[in-house]
Amino acid sequence: MTVYFIGAGPGAADLITLRGLRRLESSPVCLYAGSLVPRDLLDSCPPDARLVDTANLTLDQIVSELATAHRAGLDVARLHSGDPSVFSAVAEQMRRLDALGVPYEVVPGVPAFAAAAASLGRELTVPGVGQTIILTRTSARATPMPPGEDLATLGASAATMVLHLAVQRIDAVVAELLPSYGSGCPVAVVARASRADEVILRGTLGDIAEQVREAGVRRTAVIVVGRVLSASEFPDSHLYSAERARACDGS
């Protein structure tokens, strides 16, 4: 048997990959976070599949479910919101499975920041404006950030920054980023990106905190900070330039 760590995408059920959907359809056991994974996705599980909501389970209980399925020779679809490579808590599960000798496979998914950018209608890497994206979070009620990864340090480059798990600390986020980005820097907050109840807030570091409070956004949101959000005057990419050397047909 195999444990499939599947990126379920940012929220809309149809944003799972074809590979992820096929793994889900063929796995007789499915573990999912009920508060984050769209319920519609579970309709793709086999009719008699064992469904386990992990929202209130500990790591030990989750691994026990995976090990039990392994002993029974059953494949497991382990659904994670977004993409497993970012803020998914997959690393500690894989470490436990390695120790137990349980095989697994990771199936990528659409990350929340990509869905947020799509909803905003913006490219996050704009020529001449911003070519670097910092994906990070804050440490309130979560695992402490490693030394040197505080927002003030990361923001010194003024690169485009995307923050997960941070909207509840919007005032602190603004205070830490203001010295590097300035109060006029464009900011967007996208809550529940790609879902029917999506909320999009656009503003600046000077006013976004008040907007977040007024909208009542407190979770499942991505904060995007950077000049790329309002860039309109920028050079065309070299990728499609007429001056770029291209191979001749038949060469």
PDB file of C-alpha atoms in Angstrom:
ATOM      1  CA  MET A   1       0.000   0.000   0.000  1.00  0.00           C
ATOM      2  CA  THR A   2       0.986   3.647  -0.363  1.00  0.00           C
ATOM      3  CA  VAL A   3       0.121   6.833   1.479  1.00  0.00           C
ATOM      4  CA  TYR A   4      -0.571   9.601  -1.047  1.00  0.00           C
ATOM      5  CA  PHE A   5      -0.013  13.091   0.341  1.00  0.00           C
ATOM      6  CA  ILE A   6      -2.300  14.988  -2.036  1.00  0.00           C
ATOM      7  CA  GLY A   7      -2.444  18.733  -2.462  1.00  0.00           C
ATOM      8  CA  ALA A   8      -6.176  19.399  -2.491  1.00  0.00           C
ATOM      9  CA  GLY A   9      -5.737  22.942  -3.774  1.00  0.00           C
ATOM     10  CA  PRO A  10      -6.810  26.270  -2.253  1.00  0.00           C
ATOM     11  CA  GLY A  11     -10.518  25.594  -1.838  1.00  0.00           C
ATOM     12  CA  ALA A  12     -12.406  25.107  -5.083  1.00  0.00           C
ATOM     13  CA  ALA A  13     -12.940  21.376  -5.553  1.00  0.00           C
ATOM     14  CA  ASP A  14     -12.050  21.502  -9.254  1.00  0.00           C
ATOM     15  CA  LEU A  15      -8.569  22.879  -8.567  1.00  0.00           C
ATOM     16  CA  ILE A  16      -7.188  19.492  -7.527  1.00  0.00           C
ATOM     17  CA  THR A  17      -4.821  17.995 -10.129  1.00  0.00           C
ATOM     18  CA  LEU A  18      -5.855  15.064 -12.306  1.00  0.00           C
ATOM     19  CA  ARG A  19      -3.250  12.890 -10.611  1.00  0.00           C
ATOM     20  CA  GLY A  20      -4.525  13.876  -7.193  1.00  0.00           C
ATOM     21  CA  LEU A  21      -8.109  13.137  -8.202  1.00  0.00           C
ATOM     22  CA  ARG A  22      -7.181   9.703  -9.564  1.00  0.00           C
ATOM     23  CA  ARG A  23      -5.341   8.810  -6.359  1.00  0.00           C
ATOM     24  CA  LEU A  24      -8.361   9.970  -4.363  1.00  0.00           C
ATOM     25  CA  GLU A  25     -10.778   7.928  -6.475  1.00  0.00           C
ATOM     26  CA  SER A  26      -8.773   4.744  -5.992  1.00  0.00           C
ATOM     27  CA  SER A  27      -7.900   4.953  -2.285  1.00  0.00           C
ATOM     28  CA  PRO A  28     -10.123   3.032   0.161  1.00  0.00           C
ATOM     29  CA  VAL A  29      -9.006   5.273   3.053  1.00  0.00           C
ATOM     30  CA  CYS A  30      -9.018   9.085   3.059  1.00  0.00           C
ATOM     31  CA  LEU A  31      -7.672  11.374   5.767  1.00  0.00           C
ATOM     32  CA  TYR A  32      -8.563  15.045   5.394  1.00  0.00           C
ATOM     33  CA  ALA A  33      -8.727  18.279   7.396  1.00  0.00           C
ATOM     34  CA  GLY A  34     -12.430  19.016   7.546  1.00  0.00           C
ATOM     35  CA  SER A  35     -11.953  22.712   8.217  1.00  0.00           C
ATOM     36  CA  LEU A  36      -9.809  23.262   5.118  1.00  0.00           C
ATOM     37  CA  VAL A  37     -10.516  20.621   2.468  1.00  0.00           C
ATOM     38  CA  PRO A  38     -13.698  21.160   0.405  1.00  0.00           C
ATOM     39  CA  ARG A  39     -16.358  18.614   1.262  1.00  0.00           C
ATOM     40  CA  ASP A  40     -17.176  18.197  -2.435  1.00  0.00           C
ATOM     41  CA  LEU A  41     -13.837  16.483  -2.952  1.00  0.00           C
ATOM     42  CA  LEU A  42     -14.865  13.637  -0.688  1.00  0.00           C
ATOM     43  CA  ASP A  43     -17.595  12.727  -3.160  1.00  0.00           C
ATOM     44  CA  SER A  44     -14.770  11.433  -5.369  1.00  0.00           C
ATOM     45  CA  CYS A  45     -13.737   8.821  -2.813  1.00  0.00           C
ATOM     46  CA  PRO A  46     -14.863   5.209  -3.346  1.00  0.00           C
ATOM     47  CA  PRO A  47     -18.430   4.712  -2.042  1.00  0.00           C
ATOM     48  CA  ASP A  48     -17.286   2.506   0.841  1.00  0.00           C
ATOM     49  CA  ALA A  49     -14.115   4.453   1.685  1.00  0.00           C
ATOM     50  CA  ARG A  50     -13.155   5.075   5.287  1.00  0.00           C
ATOM     51  CA  LEU A  51     -13.196   8.866   5.785  1.00  0.00           C
ATOM     52  CA  VAL A  52     -11.256  10.347   8.702  1.00  0.00           C
ATOM     53  CA  ASP A  53     -11.423  14.048   9.579  1.00  0.00           C
ATOM     54  CA  THR A  54      -8.030  14.952  11.048  1.00  0.00           C
ATOM     55  CA  ALA A  55      -9.004  18.437  12.238  1.00  0.00           C
ATOM     56  CA  ASN A  56      -9.030  17.365  15.899  1.00  0.00           C
ATOM     57  CA  LEU A  57      -6.472  14.557  15.755  1.00  0.00           C
ATOM     58  CA  THR A  58      -2.919  14.650  17.077  1.00  0.00           C
ATOM     59  CA  LEU A  59       0.083  13.681  14.961  1.00  0.00           C
ATOM     60  CA  ASP A  60       0.280  10.330  16.757  1.00  0.00           C
ATOM     61  CA  GLN A  61      -3.370   9.584  15.993  1.00  0.00           C
ATOM     62  CA  ILE A  62      -2.928  10.501  12.330  1.00  0.00           C
ATOM     63  CA  VAL A  63       0.149   8.312  11.953  1.00  0.00           C
ATOM     64  CA  SER A  64      -1.685   5.483  13.716  1.00  0.00           C
ATOM     65  CA  GLU A  65      -4.441   5.679  11.082  1.00  0.00           C
ATOM     66  CA  LEU A  66      -1.831   5.544   8.309  1.00  0.00           C
ATOM     67  CA  ALA A  67      -0.001   2.622   9.900  1.00  0.00           C
ATOM     68  CA  THR A  68      -3.255   0.705  10.433  1.00  0.00           C
ATOM     69  CA  ALA A  69      -4.154   1.104   6.757  1.00  0.00           C
ATOM     70  CA  HIS A  70      -0.658  -0.049   5.801  1.00  0.00           C
ATOM     71  CA  ARG A  71      -1.020  -3.233   7.832  1.00  0.00           C
ATOM     72  CA  ALA A  72      -4.360  -3.868   6.140  1.00  0.00           C
ATOM     73  CA  GLY A  73      -2.805  -3.368   2.687  1.00  0.00           C
ATOM     74  CA  LEU A  74      -4.925  -0.309   1.915  1.00  0.00           C
ATOM     75  CA  ASP A  75      -3.860   2.793  -0.011  1.00  0.00           C
ATOM     76  CA  VAL A  76      -4.496   6.103   1.758  1.00  0.00           C
ATOM     77  CA  ALA A  77      -5.351   9.482   0.263  1.00  0.00           C
ATOM     78  CA  ARG A  78      -4.010  12.014   2.758  1.00  0.00           C
ATOM     79  CA  LEU A  79      -5.567  15.294   1.634  1.00  0.00           C
ATOM     80  CA  HIS A  80      -3.836  18.561   2.509  1.00  0.00           C
ATOM     81  CA  SER A  81      -5.106  21.996   1.554  1.00  0.00           C
ATOM     82  CA  GLY A  82      -3.055  23.940  -0.978  1.00  0.00           C
ATOM     83  CA  ASP A  83       0.260  22.316  -1.893  1.00  0.00           C
ATOM     84  CA  PRO A  84       2.082  19.887   0.440  1.00  0.00           C
ATOM     85  CA  SER A  85       5.391  21.723  -0.019  1.00  0.00           C
ATOM     86  CA  VAL A  86       4.272  24.823   1.911  1.00  0.00           C
ATOM     87  CA  PHE A  87       3.030  25.000   5.523  1.00  0.00           C
ATOM     88  CA  SER A  88       1.379  21.576   5.344  1.00  0.00           C
ATOM     89  CA  ALA A  89       2.962  19.743   8.302  1.00  0.00           C
ATOM     90  CA  VAL A  90       3.769  16.906   5.893  1.00  0.00           C
ATOM     91  CA  ALA A  91       7.448  16.728   6.872  1.00  0.00           C
ATOM     92  CA  GLU A  92       6.806  15.263  10.326  1.00  0.00           C
ATOM     93  CA  GLN A  93       4.337  12.735   8.924  1.00  0.00           C
ATOM     94  CA  MET A  94       6.852  11.568   6.313  1.00  0.00           C
ATOM     95  CA  ARG A  95       9.525  11.297   8.993  1.00  0.00           C
ATOM     96  CA  ARG A  96       7.270   9.024  11.039  1.00  0.00           C
ATOM     97  CA  LEU A  97       6.401   6.913   7.989  1.00  0.00           C
ATOM     98  CA  ASP A  98      10.092   6.567   7.116  1.00  0.00           C
ATOM     99  CA  ALA A  99      10.724   5.188  10.597  1.00  0.00           C
ATOM    100  CA  LEU A 100       7.839   2.725  10.190  1.00  0.00           C
ATOM    101  CA  GLY A 101       8.853   1.655   6.694  1.00  0.00           C
ATOM    102  CA  VAL A 102       5.556   2.848   5.207  1.00  0.00           C
ATOM    103  CA  PRO A 103       5.856   3.984   1.545  1.00  0.00           C
ATOM    104  CA  TYR A 104       4.400   7.301   0.436  1.00  0.00           C
ATOM    105  CA  GLU A 105       4.121   9.595  -2.566  1.00  0.00           C
ATOM    106  CA  VAL A 106       3.610  13.349  -2.705  1.00  0.00           C
ATOM    107  CA  VAL A 107       1.138  14.748  -5.266  1.00  0.00           C
ATOM    108  CA  PRO A 108       1.524  18.529  -5.776  1.00  0.00           C
ATOM    109  CA  GLY A 109      -1.431  20.873  -5.582  1.00  0.00           C
ATOM    110  CA  VAL A 110      -2.345  24.485  -6.357  1.00  0.00           C
ATOM    111  CA  PRO A 111      -0.982  26.632  -3.495  1.00  0.00           C
ATOM    112  CA  ALA A 112      -3.093  29.312  -1.842  1.00  0.00           C
ATOM    113  CA  PHE A 113      -0.785  32.121  -2.938  1.00  0.00           C
ATOM    114  CA  ALA A 114      -1.227  31.107  -6.596  1.00  0.00           C
ATOM    115  CA  ALA A 115      -5.000  31.102  -6.217  1.00  0.00           C
ATOM    116  CA  ALA A 116      -4.820  34.511  -4.528  1.00  0.00           C
ATOM    117  CA  ALA A 117      -2.735  35.939  -7.382  1.00  0.00           C
ATOM    118  CA  ALA A 118      -5.253  34.551  -9.881  1.00  0.00           C
ATOM    119  CA  SER A 119      -8.140  36.176  -8.020  1.00  0.00           C
ATOM    120  CA  LEU A 120      -6.242  39.464  -7.960  1.00  0.00           C
ATOM    121  CA  GLY A 121      -5.496  39.169 -11.660  1.00  0.00           C
ATOM    122  CA  ARG A 122      -1.812  39.851 -11.029  1.00  0.00           C
ATOM    123  CA  GLU A 123       1.513  38.258 -11.911  1.00  0.00           C
ATOM    124  CA  LEU A 124       3.764  38.226  -8.845  1.00  0.00           C
ATOM    125  CA  THR A 125       6.985  38.430 -10.888  1.00  0.00           C
ATOM    126  CA  VAL A 126       6.816  41.575 -13.009  1.00  0.00           C
ATOM    127  CA  PRO A 127       9.833  42.595 -15.143  1.00  0.00           C
ATOM    128  CA  GLY A 128      11.735  45.525 -13.687  1.00  0.00           C
ATOM    129  CA  VAL A 129       9.449  45.667 -10.628  1.00  0.00           C
ATOM    130  CA  GLY A 130       9.773  42.453  -8.675  1.00  0.00           C
ATOM    131  CA  GLN A 131      11.388  39.106  -9.487  1.00  0.00           C
ATOM    132  CA  THR A 132      11.565  37.616  -5.998  1.00  0.00           C
ATOM    133  CA  ILE A 133       8.753  36.221  -3.862  1.00  0.00           C
ATOM    134  CA  ILE A 134       9.161  35.559  -0.150  1.00  0.00           C
ATOM    135  CA  LEU A 135       6.718  32.978   1.243  1.00  0.00           C
ATOM    136  CA  THR A 136       6.543  33.185   5.008  1.00  0.00           C
ATOM    137  CA  ARG A 137       4.296  33.400   8.059  1.00  0.00           C
ATOM    138  CA  THR A 138       4.335  34.719  11.610  1.00  0.00           C
ATOM    139  CA  SER A 139       4.766  32.775  14.823  1.00  0.00           C
ATOM    140  CA  ALA A 140       1.680  33.693  16.854  1.00  0.00           C
ATOM    141  CA  ARG A 141       0.173  30.526  18.357  1.00  0.00           C
ATOM    142  CA  ALA A 142       2.385  28.464  16.049  1.00  0.00           C
ATOM    143  CA  THR A 143       5.872  27.020  15.831  1.00  0.00           C
ATOM    144  CA  PRO A 144       8.414  29.818  16.497  1.00  0.00           C
ATOM    145  CA  MET A 145      10.168  31.264  13.469  1.00  0.00           C
ATOM    146  CA  PRO A 146      13.859  30.369  13.072  1.00  0.00           C
ATOM    147  CA  PRO A 147      16.442  33.078  13.879  1.00  0.00           C
ATOM    148  CA  GLY A 148      16.805  35.597  11.076  1.00  0.00           C
ATOM    149  CA  GLU A 149      13.354  34.929   9.595  1.00  0.00           C
ATOM    150  CA  ASP A 150      11.492  37.743  11.324  1.00  0.00           C
ATOM    151  CA  LEU A 151       9.509  40.050   9.048  1.00  0.00           C
ATOM    152  CA  ALA A 152      11.797  43.022   9.565  1.00  0.00           C
ATOM    153  CA  THR A 153      14.796  41.023   8.346  1.00  0.00           C
ATOM    154  CA  LEU A 154      12.977  39.376   5.448  1.00  0.00           C
ATOM    155  CA  GLY A 155      11.427  42.658   4.387  1.00  0.00           C
ATOM    156  CA  ALA A 156      14.749  44.485   4.119  1.00  0.00           C
ATOM    157  CA  SER A 157      14.919  43.587   0.419  1.00  0.00           C
ATOM    158  CA  ALA A 158      11.420  45.016  -0.183  1.00  0.00           C
ATOM    159  CA  ALA A 159      10.752  41.951  -2.343  1.00  0.00           C
ATOM    160  CA  THR A 160       7.177  40.787  -2.907  1.00  0.00           C
ATOM    161  CA  MET A 161       6.083  39.062   0.280  1.00  0.00           C
ATOM    162  CA  VAL A 162       3.289  36.549   0.718  1.00  0.00           C
ATOM    163  CA  LEU A 163       2.230  35.736   4.258  1.00  0.00           C
ATOM    164  CA  HIS A 164       0.216  32.697   5.269  1.00  0.00           C
ATOM    165  CA  LEU A 165      -1.291  32.150   8.727  1.00  0.00           C
ATOM    166  CA  ALA A 166      -0.780  35.807   9.637  1.00  0.00           C
ATOM    167  CA  VAL A 167      -4.004  37.737   9.098  1.00  0.00           C
ATOM    168  CA  GLN A 168      -4.943  37.562  12.797  1.00  0.00           C
ATOM    169  CA  ARG A 169      -1.783  39.575  13.486  1.00  0.00           C
ATOM    170  CA  ILE A 170      -2.343  42.129  10.750  1.00  0.00           C
ATOM    171  CA  ASP A 171      -1.425  45.093  12.979  1.00  0.00           C
ATOM    172  CA  ALA A 172       1.892  43.518  13.972  1.00  0.00           C
ATOM    173  CA  VAL A 173       2.588  42.543  10.356  1.00  0.00           C
ATOM    174  CA  VAL A 174       2.042  46.130   9.219  1.00  0.00           C
ATOM    175  CA  ALA A 175       4.237  47.529  11.990  1.00  0.00           C
ATOM    176  CA  GLU A 176       7.122  45.213  11.090  1.00  0.00           C
ATOM    177  CA  LEU A 177       6.948  45.865   7.354  1.00  0.00           C
ATOM    178  CA  LEU A 178       6.403  49.636   7.354  1.00  0.00           C
ATOM    179  CA  PRO A 179      10.086  50.579   7.755  1.00  0.00           C
ATOM    180  CA  SER A 180      11.081  48.607   4.619  1.00  0.00           C
ATOM    181  CA  TYR A 181       8.040  49.027   2.387  1.00  0.00           C
ATOM    182  CA  GLY A 182       6.498  52.337   3.431  1.00  0.00           C
ATOM    183  CA  SER A 183       2.863  53.130   4.188  1.00  0.00           C
ATOM    184  CA  GLY A 184       1.978  53.561   0.513  1.00  0.00           C
ATOM    185  CA  CYS A 185       3.096  50.070  -0.520  1.00  0.00           C
ATOM    186  CA  PRO A 186       0.261  48.116  -2.162  1.00  0.00           C
ATOM    187  CA  VAL A 187      -1.209  45.245  -0.138  1.00  0.00           C
ATOM    188  CA  ALA A 188      -3.930  42.709  -0.841  1.00  0.00           C
ATOM    189  CA  VAL A 189      -5.619  40.233   1.456  1.00  0.00           C
ATOM    190  CA  VAL A 190      -7.429  37.313  -0.123  1.00  0.00           C
ATOM    191  CA  ALA A 191      -9.510  35.146   2.180  1.00  0.00           C
ATOM    192  CA  ARG A 192     -10.812  31.742   1.070  1.00  0.00           C
ATOM    193  CA  ALA A 193      -9.232  32.142  -2.373  1.00  0.00           C
ATOM    194  CA  SER A 194     -11.127  30.358  -5.181  1.00  0.00           C
ATOM    195  CA  ARG A 195     -14.155  29.570  -3.000  1.00  0.00           C
ATOM    196  CA  ALA A 196     -17.664  30.875  -3.460  1.00  0.00           C
ATOM    197  CA  ASP A 197     -17.312  33.011  -0.300  1.00  0.00           C
ATOM    198  CA  GLU A 198     -13.947  34.493  -1.310  1.00  0.00           C
ATOM    199  CA  VAL A 199     -13.136  37.947   0.066  1.00  0.00           C
ATOM    200  CA  ILE A 200     -10.638  40.304  -1.613  1.00  0.00           C
ATOM    201  CA  LEU A 201      -9.315  43.413   0.100  1.00  0.00           C
ATOM    202  CA  ARG A 202      -6.992  45.843  -1.696  1.00  0.00           C
ATOM    203  CA  GLY A 203      -5.177  48.735  -0.092  1.00  0.00           C
ATOM    204  CA  THR A 204      -1.827  49.831   1.265  1.00  0.00           C
ATOM    205  CA  LEU A 205       0.191  49.145   4.384  1.00  0.00           C
ATOM    206  CA  GLY A 206      -1.353  52.329   5.699  1.00  0.00           C
ATOM    207  CA  ASP A 207      -4.972  51.180   5.540  1.00  0.00           C
ATOM    208  CA  ILE A 208      -5.118  47.398   5.130  1.00  0.00           C
ATOM    209  CA  ALA A 209      -5.338  46.605   8.857  1.00  0.00           C
ATOM    210  CA  GLU A 210      -8.524  48.632   9.217  1.00  0.00           C
ATOM    211  CA  GLN A 211      -9.994  46.957   6.131  1.00  0.00           C
ATOM    212  CA  VAL A 212      -9.258  43.515   7.577  1.00  0.00           C
ATOM    213  CA  ARG A 213     -10.971  44.410  10.853  1.00  0.00           C
ATOM    214  CA  GLU A 214     -14.016  45.876   9.104  1.00  0.00           C
ATOM    215  CA  ALA A 215     -14.368  42.793   6.880  1.00  0.00           C
ATOM    216  CA  GLY A 216     -14.007  40.436   9.846  1.00  0.00           C
ATOM    217  CA  VAL A 217     -11.289  38.392   8.143  1.00  0.00           C
ATOM    218  CA  ARG A 218      -9.556  36.252  10.754  1.00  0.00           C
ATOM    219  CA  ARG A 219      -8.401  33.037   9.072  1.00  0.00           C
ATOM    220  CA  THR A 220      -7.828  31.149   5.797  1.00  0.00           C
ATOM    221  CA  ALA A 221      -6.320  34.260   4.231  1.00  0.00           C
ATOM    222  CA  VAL A 222      -3.174  35.199   2.324  1.00  0.00           C
ATOM    223  CA  ILE A 223      -1.525  38.609   2.625  1.00  0.00           C
ATOM    224  CA  VAL A 224       0.382  39.858  -0.435  1.00  0.00           C
ATOM    225  CA  VAL A 225       2.686  42.861  -0.077  1.00  0.00           C
ATOM    226  CA  GLY A 226       4.635  44.477  -2.891  1.00  0.00           C
ATOM    227  CA  ARG A 227       4.822  46.929  -5.782  1.00  0.00           C
ATOM    228  CA  VAL A 228       3.865  44.226  -8.294  1.00  0.00           C
ATOM    229  CA  LEU A 229       0.263  44.604  -7.143  1.00  0.00           C
ATOM    230  CA  SER A 230      -0.093  48.008  -8.785  1.00  0.00           C
ATOM    231  CA  ALA A 231       2.623  47.915 -11.455  1.00  0.00           C
ATOM    232  CA  SER A 232       1.503  49.234 -14.829  1.00  0.00           C
ATOM    233  CA  GLU A 233       4.645  50.832 -16.272  1.00  0.00           C
ATOM    234  CA  PHE A 234       7.214  48.086 -16.745  1.00  0.00           C
ATOM    235  CA  PRO A 235       9.331  46.663 -19.584  1.00  0.00           C
ATOM    236  CA  ASP A 236       8.076  43.699 -21.609  1.00  0.00           C
ATOM    237  CA  SER A 237       9.650  40.390 -20.721  1.00  0.00           C
ATOM    238  CA  HIS A 238      12.636  39.295 -22.810  1.00  0.00           C
ATOM    239  CA  LEU A 239      10.876  35.942 -23.262  1.00  0.00           C
ATOM    240  CA  TYR A 240       8.760  37.169 -26.197  1.00  0.00           C
ATOM    241  CA  SER A 241      10.996  39.991 -27.376  1.00  0.00           C
ATOM    242  CA  ALA A 242      11.580  40.348 -31.141  1.00  0.00           C
ATOM    243  CA  GLU A 243      15.244  40.873 -30.310  1.00  0.00           C
ATOM    244  CA  ARG A 244      15.560  37.466 -28.661  1.00  0.00           C
ATOM    245  CA  ALA A 245      17.445  34.887 -30.730  1.00  0.00           C
ATOM    246  CA  ARG A 246      15.261  31.979 -31.764  1.00  0.00           C
ATOM    247  CA  ALA A 247      16.077  28.703 -33.509  1.00  0.00           C
ATOM    248  CA  CYS A 248      14.966  28.541 -37.142  1.00  0.00           C
ATOM    249  CA  ASP A 249      12.339  25.991 -38.165  1.00  0.00           C
ATOM    250  CA  GLY A 250      13.882  22.682 -39.128  1.00  0.00           C
ATOM    251  CA  SER A 251      17.152  23.336 -37.296  1.00  0.00           C
TER     252      SER A 251
END
